[in-house]
C-alpha positions in Angstrom: 0.0 0.0 0.0 2.9 2.3 0.7 4.1 1.7 -2.9 0.8 2.9 -4.3 1.0 6.1 -2.2 4.5 6.7 -3.5 3.5 6.0 -7.1 0.6 8.5 -7.0 2.7 11.0 -5.2 5.4 10.8 -7.8 2.9 11.2 -10.7 1.5 14.3 -8.9 5.0 15.8 -8.4 6.0 14.9 -12.0 3.5 17.4 -13.5 4.9 20.5 -11.8 6.6 21.6 -8.6 4.4 21.3 -5.5 4.4 22.2 -1.9 4.3 19.7 1.0 0.7 20.7 1.8 -0.4 20.3 -1.8 0.9 16.8 -2.0 -0.5 16.0 1.4 -4.0 17.2 0.4 -3.8 15.3 -2.9 -2.8 12.0 -1.3 -5.4 12.4 1.5 -8.1 13.0 -1.1 -7.0 10.1 -3.2 -6.4 7.7 -0.3 -8.8 8.8 2.4 -8.8 5.5 4.1 -5.0 5.3 4.5 -3.2 5.6 7.7 -1.8 9.1 8.3 1.5 7.6 9.4 2.0 6.1 6.0 1.3 9.4 4.4 3.8 11.2 6.7 6.3 8.5 5.9 5.9 9.0 2.1 6.2 12.8 2.5 9.4 12.5 4.6 10.8 10.1 2.1 10.2 12.6 -0.7 11.7 15.4 1.3 14.9 13.3 1.9 15.2 12.4 -1.7 14.7 16.1 -2.7 11.4 15.7 -4.5 9.7 18.0 -2.1 11.3 21.2 -0.9 9.3 24.3 0.0 12.3 26.6 -0.1 13.0 25.6 -3.7 9.3 26.0 -4.5 9.4 29.6 -3.1 12.4 30.5 -5.2 10.8 29.1 -8.4 7.4 30.6 -7.6 8.8 34.1 -7.0 11.0 34.0 -10.1 8.0 32.9 -12.2 5.9 35.8 -10.9 8.5 38.5 -11.3 7.4 39.3 -14.8 3.8 39.8 -13.5 4.8 42.7 -11.2 2.8 41.3 -8.3 2.8 43.2 -5.0 4.5 41.6 -2.0 1.1 41.3 -0.3 -0.3 39.3 -3.2 2.7 37.1 -3.3 2.4 36.5 0.4 -1.2 35.6 0.2 -0.6 33.2 -2.7 2.2 31.4 -0.8 0.0 31.1 2.3 -2.7 29.6 0.1 -0.2 27.0 -1.1 0.4 26.0 2.5 3.9 27.6 3.0 4.6 29.0 6.4 5.3 32.7 6.7 8.7 32.2 8.4 9.8 30.2 5.4 9.3 32.9 2.8 9.7 36.1 4.8 13.4 36.4 3.9 12.6 36.0 0.2 10.0 38.7 0.3 12.2 41.2 2.1 14.1 41.5 -1.2 10.9 42.1 -3.1 9.7 44.7 -0.6 12.6 46.9 -1.6 11.3 47.0 -5.2 7.7 47.5 -4.2 7.5 51.2 -4.9 9.2 50.8 -8.3 6.6 48.1 -9.2 3.8 50.4 -8.1 5.2 53.3 -10.2 5.6 51.0 -13.3 2.0 49.8 -13.0 0.6 53.2 -12.0 2.4 54.9 -14.9 0.8 52.5 -17.4 -2.6 53.3 -15.9 -1.7 57.1 -16.0 -1.1 56.9 -19.7 -4.4 55.0 -20.1 -6.3 57.6 -18.2 -4.6 60.5 -20.1 -5.4 58.9 -23.5 -8.9 57.8 -22.9 -10.5 60.0 -20.3 -10.3 63.6 -19.4 -10.2 63.6 -15.6 -9.3 66.3 -13.2 -6.1 65.6 -11.3 -8.0 65.1 -8.1 -10.2 62.4 -9.7 -7.2 60.8 -11.4 -5.3 60.6 -8.1 -8.3 58.9 -6.5 -8.8 56.4 -9.3 -5.1 55.6 -9.4 -4.9 55.3 -5.6 -7.7 52.7 -5.5 -6.4 50.9 -8.6 -3.0 50.4 -7.0 -4.5 49.4 -3.6 -6.6 46.8 -5.5 -3.4 45.4 -7.0 -2.2 44.7 -3.4 0.2 47.6 -2.7 0.3 49.2 0.7 -1.2 52.7 1.0 2.3 54.2 1.9 3.8 52.7 -1.3 0.8 53.8 -3.4 1.2 57.4 -2.2 4.9 57.4 -2.9 4.3 56.0 -6.4 1.6 58.6 -7.2 3.9 61.4 -6.1 6.6 60.0 -8.4 4.2 59.6 -11.3 2.8 63.1 -11.0 6.1 64.8 -10.3 
């Protein structure tokens, strides 16, 4: 029975990189009647062999999302959804936080050009729309205000 767990686990991991929690949930769903000790044993075995590594997953995940200009808050929420503990990825996100204002400026400037081209808004209305747009993208209010100041300077 342990062999079946390993086979299904390897098939699941073969498709793309997964977190420990994703594999655990998959195997629990697939083999709900299995002993949890067997499940833990399979997961530990995969960790030892290097098939499962949340730190590698974080690095891969962050590098794949760099081109999307996601905010640190959004990245954090997505990693938490994947079952990764905050202490595991906090050091990786500190590097991203330094670039947060630049990301907000980049996204905000694109929106600024869109508003200038397509709508005739007063600067007060534009500031408000841009503020809420960047907040919706997951940027903190402090970073949004800094970005708007840079865009309109």
